[in-house]
């Protein structure tokens, strides 16, 4: 009964030609709807964009890009296509710099979104008998309500635990026999540490079997660590508020790439400099077009997320392509001595050392007119009384980092618990260079 | 016949030593001897105490990176040349001393040190009838 593994078998296994046909039709509808939004109305008029432009899926490249700056500049209502009468909810980014980005949803938009999230959860084995605890921030952040409605759509008992308060999270997990938890990866590790401190063996004393981790870039090593610490399977979730939130792309049980739902989105990966498509399988910036959103369609939205398509078919039978885990954001990239560096490269190396904890901080600063990278990382436990061993650990970390990023950083081991351990998105990079 | 020592990772930042000592003070941990070795970025605080276990747990609970190690504690007369005698034969037995800290009290010197081979060092010192201290002597 292979059908049992799919939430919506007919859509999840649709043949590529049929899927592309569906995309072309929905793109035309989307363009008609988008033309009602003040921003697109003006843009389409200037560029002569009409639905007739679209004959094949490649014609999407004839359309202009939309950027985060466009969303900010047209705050608050410049992208609302359906009129406010149809819009029933909004979500927004934190907006720490300038205007926040706001995304509007009609009831139908919320339904398709919940459905997509339910499809994701079903894909990793959750069913209506599961108890799903959502340890994500609620409110404006999409990870709260997004997973709430998705898990309810699936029929799982959903615990809206929200973020933080580890002792309470653990009480819920024990009391309600929680089987699945959604949390950002740094918080999943925190929970595992608190379980350990409390002397609770999650394998025998809880019903936990699945962790959904996302909203924060993380490495394969970090995932394996979460799985090992908690005795669970951990699945990577990808979403962004501009594309509604969670439920954009999700791993299947193969744990080898995230299926991105191409009935809801047209997905392109482009070179962030030239904006031309990169060859299949190469890293570039993810660009997405909504296909089933009526309150706020977005055309060729530049997500700033760096990833690549995994070029082969997935053994699970789903035809929707797989994205590799997010390699960081094109914004997070920093350039030192002419080399492009992503924090994820540094994290990947640090996670290879058992002697180190999971918190780290990269600071780039100017020393004698030179750019220097300082990597501070927490020691897990003092593993020795021998200075030489600690120093050789420092040296080994430095050498491995240099091999990875091609620049020699200064490595500083710091006390456990001394680096900021954010319960939201952890701050990993500080650029203190003279401007 | 060795003695238990706490080794505590100390990041070099103002107030950190006080924080650690406060944690120990709250538990009424008696510190018999201590030393700080440093490299610039960090140091290791080494402490000898009769309350090793209690101190270790208190520090762990407060997320301090701590390790229990074994060192040799020897009591010698604080007279001319005795210190030199103590280590004289070490090179011949290929034993190297990694660090020493000591204090004098009432005409005696108490030394704490770690060697590349504590077992061999102890055999050698015992053959020379050196007074070796253990945790119960503290």
mmCIF file of C-alpha atoms in Angstrom, chain A residues 165-420:
data_model
loop_
_atom_site.group_PDB
_atom_site.id
_atom_site.type_symbol
_atom_site.label_atom_id
_atom_site.label_comp_id
_atom_site.label_asym_id
_atom_site.label_seq_id
_atom_site.Cartn_x
_atom_site.Cartn_y
_atom_site.Cartn_z
ATOM 1 C CA UNK A 165 10.412 27.839 29.110
ATOM 2 C CA UNK A 166 12.155 24.495 28.803
ATOM 3 C CA UNK A 167 10.819 23.098 32.077
ATOM 4 C CA UNK A 168 7.258 23.665 30.908
ATOM 5 C CA UNK A 169 7.992 22.206 27.460
ATOM 6 C CA UNK A 170 9.308 19.071 29.133
ATOM 7 C CA UNK A 171 6.331 18.830 31.459
ATOM 8 C CA UNK A 172 4.002 18.935 28.426
ATOM 9 C CA UNK A 173 6.058 16.306 26.609
ATOM 10 C CA UNK A 174 5.802 14.010 29.641
ATOM 11 C CA UNK A 175 2.181 14.752 30.583
ATOM 12 C CA UNK A 176 0.579 14.727 27.131
ATOM 13 C CA UNK A 177 2.744 11.903 25.709
ATOM 14 C CA UNK A 178 3.928 14.204 22.965
ATOM 15 C CA UNK A 179 5.183 12.204 19.967
ATOM 16 C CA UNK A 180 6.438 15.038 17.788
ATOM 17 C CA UNK A 181 7.943 18.453 18.498
ATOM 18 C CA UNK A 182 8.562 21.360 16.185
ATOM 19 C CA UNK A 183 11.425 23.621 17.312
ATOM 20 C CA UNK A 184 14.304 25.571 15.906
ATOM 21 C CA UNK A 185 17.440 23.375 15.961
ATOM 22 C CA UNK A 186 19.325 25.383 18.603
ATOM 23 C CA UNK A 187 16.311 25.074 20.877
ATOM 24 C CA UNK A 188 15.982 21.339 20.178
ATOM 25 C CA UNK A 189 19.545 20.954 21.435
ATOM 26 C CA UNK A 190 18.722 23.089 24.454
ATOM 27 C CA UNK A 191 15.729 20.869 25.267
ATOM 28 C CA UNK A 192 17.891 17.769 24.925
ATOM 29 C CA UNK A 193 20.408 19.291 27.346
ATOM 30 C CA UNK A 194 17.703 20.103 29.877
ATOM 31 C CA UNK A 195 16.320 16.550 29.610
ATOM 32 C CA UNK A 196 19.828 15.313 30.341
ATOM 33 C CA UNK A 197 20.276 17.658 33.291
ATOM 34 C CA UNK A 198 16.958 16.444 34.694
ATOM 35 C CA UNK A 199 18.122 12.850 34.308
ATOM 36 C CA UNK A 200 15.287 11.953 31.937
ATOM 37 C CA UNK A 201 16.007 9.397 29.227
ATOM 38 C CA UNK A 202 13.812 10.481 26.321
ATOM 39 C CA UNK A 203 14.119 7.043 24.709
ATOM 40 C CA UNK A 204 12.462 5.192 27.557
ATOM 41 C CA UNK A 205 10.623 7.872 29.514
ATOM 42 C CA UNK A 206 8.879 9.792 26.727
ATOM 43 C CA UNK A 207 6.919 8.948 23.588
ATOM 44 C CA UNK A 208 8.983 11.330 21.450
ATOM 45 C CA UNK A 209 9.800 9.945 18.031
ATOM 46 C CA UNK A 210 9.895 12.886 15.628
ATOM 47 C CA UNK A 211 11.472 16.315 15.688
ATOM 48 C CA UNK A 212 10.665 18.913 13.068
ATOM 49 C CA UNK A 213 13.508 21.416 12.886
ATOM 50 C CA UNK A 214 13.665 24.546 10.807
ATOM 51 C CA UNK A 215 13.655 28.351 10.651
ATOM 52 C CA UNK A 216 17.390 28.407 11.363
ATOM 53 C CA UNK A 217 20.121 27.087 9.089
ATOM 54 C CA UNK A 218 21.793 24.011 10.506
ATOM 55 C CA UNK A 219 24.176 21.338 9.409
ATOM 56 C CA UNK A 220 23.734 17.605 8.924
ATOM 57 C CA UNK A 221 25.975 17.092 11.971
ATOM 58 C CA UNK A 222 23.647 19.229 14.068
ATOM 59 C CA UNK A 223 20.650 17.181 12.925
ATOM 60 C CA UNK A 224 22.417 13.914 13.788
ATOM 61 C CA UNK A 225 23.301 15.348 17.177
ATOM 62 C CA UNK A 226 19.652 16.176 17.864
ATOM 63 C CA UNK A 227 18.634 12.671 16.762
ATOM 64 C CA UNK A 228 21.320 11.089 18.921
ATOM 65 C CA UNK A 229 20.611 13.224 21.993
ATOM 66 C CA UNK A 230 16.846 12.714 21.936
ATOM 67 C CA UNK A 231 16.550 9.305 20.269
ATOM 68 C CA UNK A 232 14.293 10.630 17.516
ATOM 69 C CA UNK A 233 14.193 11.160 13.775
ATOM 70 C CA UNK A 234 14.675 14.835 12.992
ATOM 71 C CA UNK A 235 13.328 16.291 9.762
ATOM 72 C CA UNK A 236 14.307 19.514 8.143
ATOM 73 C CA UNK A 237 11.534 22.017 7.510
ATOM 74 C CA UNK A 238 11.863 25.039 5.270
ATOM 75 C CA UNK A 239 9.578 27.991 4.929
ATOM 76 C CA UNK A 240 9.622 31.754 4.809
ATOM 77 C CA UNK A 241 6.950 34.201 5.763
ATOM 78 C CA UNK A 242 6.847 35.713 2.267
ATOM 79 C CA UNK A 243 5.811 32.272 0.978
ATOM 80 C CA UNK A 244 3.256 32.016 3.816
ATOM 81 C CA UNK A 245 5.614 30.339 6.280
ATOM 82 C CA UNK A 246 6.329 26.685 7.055
ATOM 83 C CA UNK A 247 5.213 24.073 4.551
ATOM 84 C CA UNK A 248 7.191 25.393 1.590
ATOM 85 C CA UNK A 249 9.650 22.498 1.467
ATOM 86 C CA UNK A 250 10.135 19.527 3.751
ATOM 87 C CA UNK A 251 12.181 16.392 3.983
ATOM 88 C CA UNK A 252 10.612 13.027 3.367
ATOM 89 C CA UNK A 253 11.693 9.952 5.329
ATOM 90 C CA UNK A 254 14.706 9.564 3.015
ATOM 91 C CA UNK A 255 16.212 12.606 4.814
ATOM 92 C CA UNK A 256 17.960 13.545 1.612
ATOM 93 C CA UNK A 257 16.756 16.946 0.499
ATOM 94 C CA UNK A 258 13.504 18.848 0.936
ATOM 95 C CA UNK A 259 10.617 18.388 -1.491
ATOM 96 C CA UNK A 260 9.418 21.803 -2.500
ATOM 97 C CA UNK A 261 5.723 21.868 -3.357
ATOM 98 C CA UNK A 262 5.647 22.802 -7.002
ATOM 99 C CA UNK A 263 1.862 22.802 -7.254
ATOM 100 C CA UNK A 264 2.016 25.884 -4.991
ATOM 101 C CA UNK A 265 5.229 27.506 -6.208
ATOM 102 C CA UNK A 266 7.332 27.970 -9.294
ATOM 103 C CA UNK A 267 10.867 27.452 -8.109
ATOM 104 C CA UNK A 268 13.973 28.860 -9.742
ATOM 105 C CA UNK A 269 17.580 28.947 -8.592
ATOM 106 C CA UNK A 270 19.561 31.855 -9.994
ATOM 107 C CA UNK A 271 23.019 33.317 -9.724
ATOM 108 C CA UNK A 272 22.615 36.196 -7.203
ATOM 109 C CA UNK A 273 24.870 38.437 -9.321
ATOM 110 C CA UNK A 274 23.666 37.790 -12.894
ATOM 111 C CA UNK A 275 20.130 36.616 -11.979
ATOM 112 C CA UNK A 276 20.447 33.942 -14.672
ATOM 113 C CA UNK A 277 19.498 30.343 -13.834
ATOM 114 C CA UNK A 278 22.408 28.289 -12.491
ATOM 115 C CA UNK A 279 23.128 24.868 -14.010
ATOM 116 C CA UNK A 280 21.044 22.117 -12.399
ATOM 117 C CA UNK A 281 22.576 21.051 -9.084
ATOM 118 C CA UNK A 282 24.605 24.189 -8.508
ATOM 119 C CA UNK A 283 24.132 26.608 -5.609
ATOM 120 C CA UNK A 284 22.301 29.855 -6.182
ATOM 121 C CA UNK A 285 19.579 32.058 -4.790
ATOM 122 C CA UNK A 286 16.125 30.587 -4.467
ATOM 123 C CA UNK A 287 13.484 32.530 -6.391
ATOM 124 C CA UNK A 288 9.814 31.687 -5.935
ATOM 125 C CA UNK A 289 6.484 32.562 -7.476
ATOM 126 C CA UNK A 290 3.237 31.782 -5.676
ATOM 127 C CA UNK A 291 0.644 29.815 -7.651
ATOM 128 C CA UNK A 292 -2.297 29.543 -5.304
ATOM 129 C CA UNK A 293 -2.296 32.672 -3.199
ATOM 130 C CA UNK A 294 -5.033 35.201 -3.850
ATOM 131 C CA UNK A 295 -4.646 37.890 -1.163
ATOM 132 C CA UNK A 296 -1.005 38.513 -1.940
ATOM 133 C CA UNK A 297 0.531 36.809 -4.958
ATOM 134 C CA UNK A 298 4.290 37.256 -5.312
ATOM 135 C CA UNK A 299 6.081 37.034 -8.633
ATOM 136 C CA UNK A 300 9.694 35.809 -8.843
ATOM 137 C CA UNK A 301 10.401 36.721 -5.252
ATOM 138 C CA UNK A 302 14.107 36.720 -4.421
ATOM 139 C CA UNK A 303 14.217 34.816 -1.130
ATOM 140 C CA UNK A 304 17.922 35.506 -0.415
ATOM 141 C CA UNK A 305 18.218 31.846 0.590
ATOM 142 C CA UNK A 306 21.047 29.940 -1.005
ATOM 143 C CA UNK A 307 20.458 26.356 -1.997
ATOM 144 C CA UNK A 308 20.559 23.980 -4.951
ATOM 145 C CA UNK A 309 18.324 21.405 -6.565
ATOM 146 C CA UNK A 310 19.259 17.811 -5.861
ATOM 147 C CA UNK A 311 19.352 16.599 -9.453
ATOM 148 C CA UNK A 312 18.099 12.985 -9.159
ATOM 149 C CA UNK A 313 14.627 11.507 -8.531
ATOM 150 C CA UNK A 314 13.716 10.724 -4.947
ATOM 151 C CA UNK A 315 13.143 7.057 -4.059
ATOM 152 C CA UNK A 316 9.963 8.103 -2.194
ATOM 153 C CA UNK A 317 8.202 8.568 -5.526
ATOM 154 C CA UNK A 318 7.282 12.221 -5.132
ATOM 155 C CA UNK A 319 7.852 14.192 -8.309
ATOM 156 C CA UNK A 320 8.267 17.587 -6.651
ATOM 157 C CA UNK A 321 11.939 18.473 -6.803
ATOM 158 C CA UNK A 322 14.198 18.461 -3.774
ATOM 159 C CA UNK A 323 16.163 21.382 -2.433
ATOM 160 C CA UNK A 324 19.402 20.784 -0.619
ATOM 161 C CA UNK A 325 19.512 22.161 2.902
ATOM 162 C CA UNK A 326 19.770 25.933 2.952
ATOM 163 C CA UNK A 327 23.417 26.984 2.654
ATOM 164 C CA UNK A 328 22.828 30.306 4.370
ATOM 165 C CA UNK A 329 21.457 33.567 3.132
ATOM 166 C CA UNK A 330 22.982 35.618 0.411
ATOM 167 C CA UNK A 331 22.793 38.455 3.017
ATOM 168 C CA UNK A 332 24.792 36.441 5.603
ATOM 169 C CA UNK A 333 27.639 35.924 3.230
ATOM 170 C CA UNK A 334 30.637 37.991 4.238
ATOM 171 C CA UNK A 335 33.738 38.663 2.244
ATOM 172 C CA UNK A 336 37.144 38.567 3.902
ATOM 173 C CA UNK A 337 40.341 38.983 1.893
ATOM 174 C CA UNK A 338 38.313 38.515 -1.275
ATOM 175 C CA UNK A 339 36.874 35.178 -0.186
ATOM 176 C CA UNK A 340 33.116 34.598 0.092
ATOM 177 C CA UNK A 341 32.365 32.973 3.427
ATOM 178 C CA UNK A 342 29.113 31.620 4.849
ATOM 179 C CA UNK A 343 28.651 31.067 8.596
ATOM 180 C CA UNK A 344 27.380 27.559 7.793
ATOM 181 C CA UNK A 345 30.826 26.551 6.556
ATOM 182 C CA UNK A 346 32.276 27.447 9.932
ATOM 183 C CA UNK A 347 29.500 25.732 11.840
ATOM 184 C CA UNK A 348 30.001 22.546 9.839
ATOM 185 C CA UNK A 349 33.620 22.331 11.008
ATOM 186 C CA UNK A 350 32.916 23.222 14.647
ATOM 187 C CA UNK A 351 30.266 20.517 14.877
ATOM 188 C CA UNK A 352 32.891 17.891 14.048
ATOM 189 C CA UNK A 353 34.550 18.400 17.435
ATOM 190 C CA UNK A 354 33.027 16.530 20.378
ATOM 191 C CA UNK A 355 34.993 18.761 22.766
ATOM 192 C CA UNK A 356 32.946 21.777 21.672
ATOM 193 C CA UNK A 357 29.459 22.893 22.607
ATOM 194 C CA UNK A 358 26.904 24.033 20.045
ATOM 195 C CA UNK A 359 27.095 27.806 20.525
ATOM 196 C CA UNK A 360 29.515 29.881 18.536
ATOM 197 C CA UNK A 361 29.954 33.457 17.406
ATOM 198 C CA UNK A 362 31.833 34.778 14.405
ATOM 199 C CA UNK A 363 33.128 38.341 14.647
ATOM 200 C CA UNK A 364 34.759 40.068 11.715
ATOM 201 C CA UNK A 365 36.762 43.111 12.683
ATOM 202 C CA UNK A 366 39.537 45.353 11.514
ATOM 203 C CA UNK A 367 43.001 44.917 13.011
ATOM 204 C CA UNK A 368 45.717 47.213 11.619
ATOM 205 C CA UNK A 369 43.623 47.840 8.473
ATOM 206 C CA UNK A 370 43.266 44.101 7.929
ATOM 207 C CA UNK A 371 40.053 42.118 8.153
ATOM 208 C CA UNK A 372 40.252 39.415 10.761
ATOM 209 C CA UNK A 373 37.844 36.685 11.715
ATOM 210 C CA UNK A 374 37.434 35.735 15.338
ATOM 211 C CA UNK A 375 35.574 32.491 15.989
ATOM 212 C CA UNK A 376 34.494 32.090 19.588
ATOM 213 C CA UNK A 377 33.184 28.681 20.504
ATOM 214 C CA UNK A 378 32.069 27.188 23.775
ATOM 215 C CA UNK A 379 33.937 24.299 25.281
ATOM 216 C CA UNK A 380 31.597 21.419 26.142
ATOM 217 C CA UNK A 381 33.462 20.159 29.189
ATOM 218 C CA UNK A 382 37.018 20.493 30.263
ATOM 219 C CA UNK A 383 38.276 17.221 28.834
ATOM 220 C CA UNK A 384 41.797 17.476 30.213
ATOM 221 C CA UNK A 385 44.028 19.122 32.804
ATOM 222 C CA UNK A 386 46.708 19.514 30.172
ATOM 223 C CA UNK A 387 47.311 22.912 28.572
ATOM 224 C CA UNK A 388 49.046 21.385 25.604
ATOM 225 C CA UNK A 389 45.944 19.395 24.738
ATOM 226 C CA UNK A 390 43.704 22.448 24.872
ATOM 227 C CA UNK A 391 46.143 24.351 22.720
ATOM 228 C CA UNK A 392 46.400 21.568 20.197
ATOM 229 C CA UNK A 393 42.591 21.480 20.035
ATOM 230 C CA UNK A 394 42.614 25.208 19.214
ATOM 231 C CA UNK A 395 45.230 24.615 16.563
ATOM 232 C CA UNK A 396 43.338 21.746 14.999
ATOM 233 C CA UNK A 397 40.126 23.791 14.829
ATOM 234 C CA UNK A 398 42.034 26.674 13.260
ATOM 235 C CA UNK A 399 43.627 24.428 10.653
ATOM 236 C CA UNK A 400 40.336 22.784 9.690
ATOM 237 C CA UNK A 401 38.617 26.162 9.428
ATOM 238 C CA UNK A 402 41.409 27.483 7.237
ATOM 239 C CA UNK A 403 41.015 24.495 4.909
ATOM 240 C CA UNK A 404 37.285 25.170 4.657
ATOM 241 C CA UNK A 405 37.146 28.974 4.320
ATOM 242 C CA UNK A 406 40.653 29.599 2.944
ATOM 243 C CA UNK A 407 41.327 32.325 5.501
ATOM 244 C CA UNK A 408 42.987 31.712 8.877
ATOM 245 C CA UNK A 409 40.654 32.751 11.675
ATOM 246 C CA UNK A 410 41.566 33.341 15.298
ATOM 247 C CA UNK A 411 39.870 30.676 17.401
ATOM 248 C CA UNK A 412 38.949 31.404 20.986
ATOM 249 C CA UNK A 413 37.587 28.775 23.344
ATOM 250 C CA UNK A 414 35.153 30.276 25.804
ATOM 251 C CA UNK A 415 33.196 29.194 28.854
ATOM 252 C CA UNK A 416 30.109 27.103 28.443
ATOM 253 C CA UNK A 417 26.998 29.287 28.486
ATOM 254 C CA UNK A 418 28.915 32.510 27.840
ATOM 255 C CA UNK A 419 27.779 33.064 24.243
ATOM 256 C CA UNK A 420 24.296 34.333 23.444
#
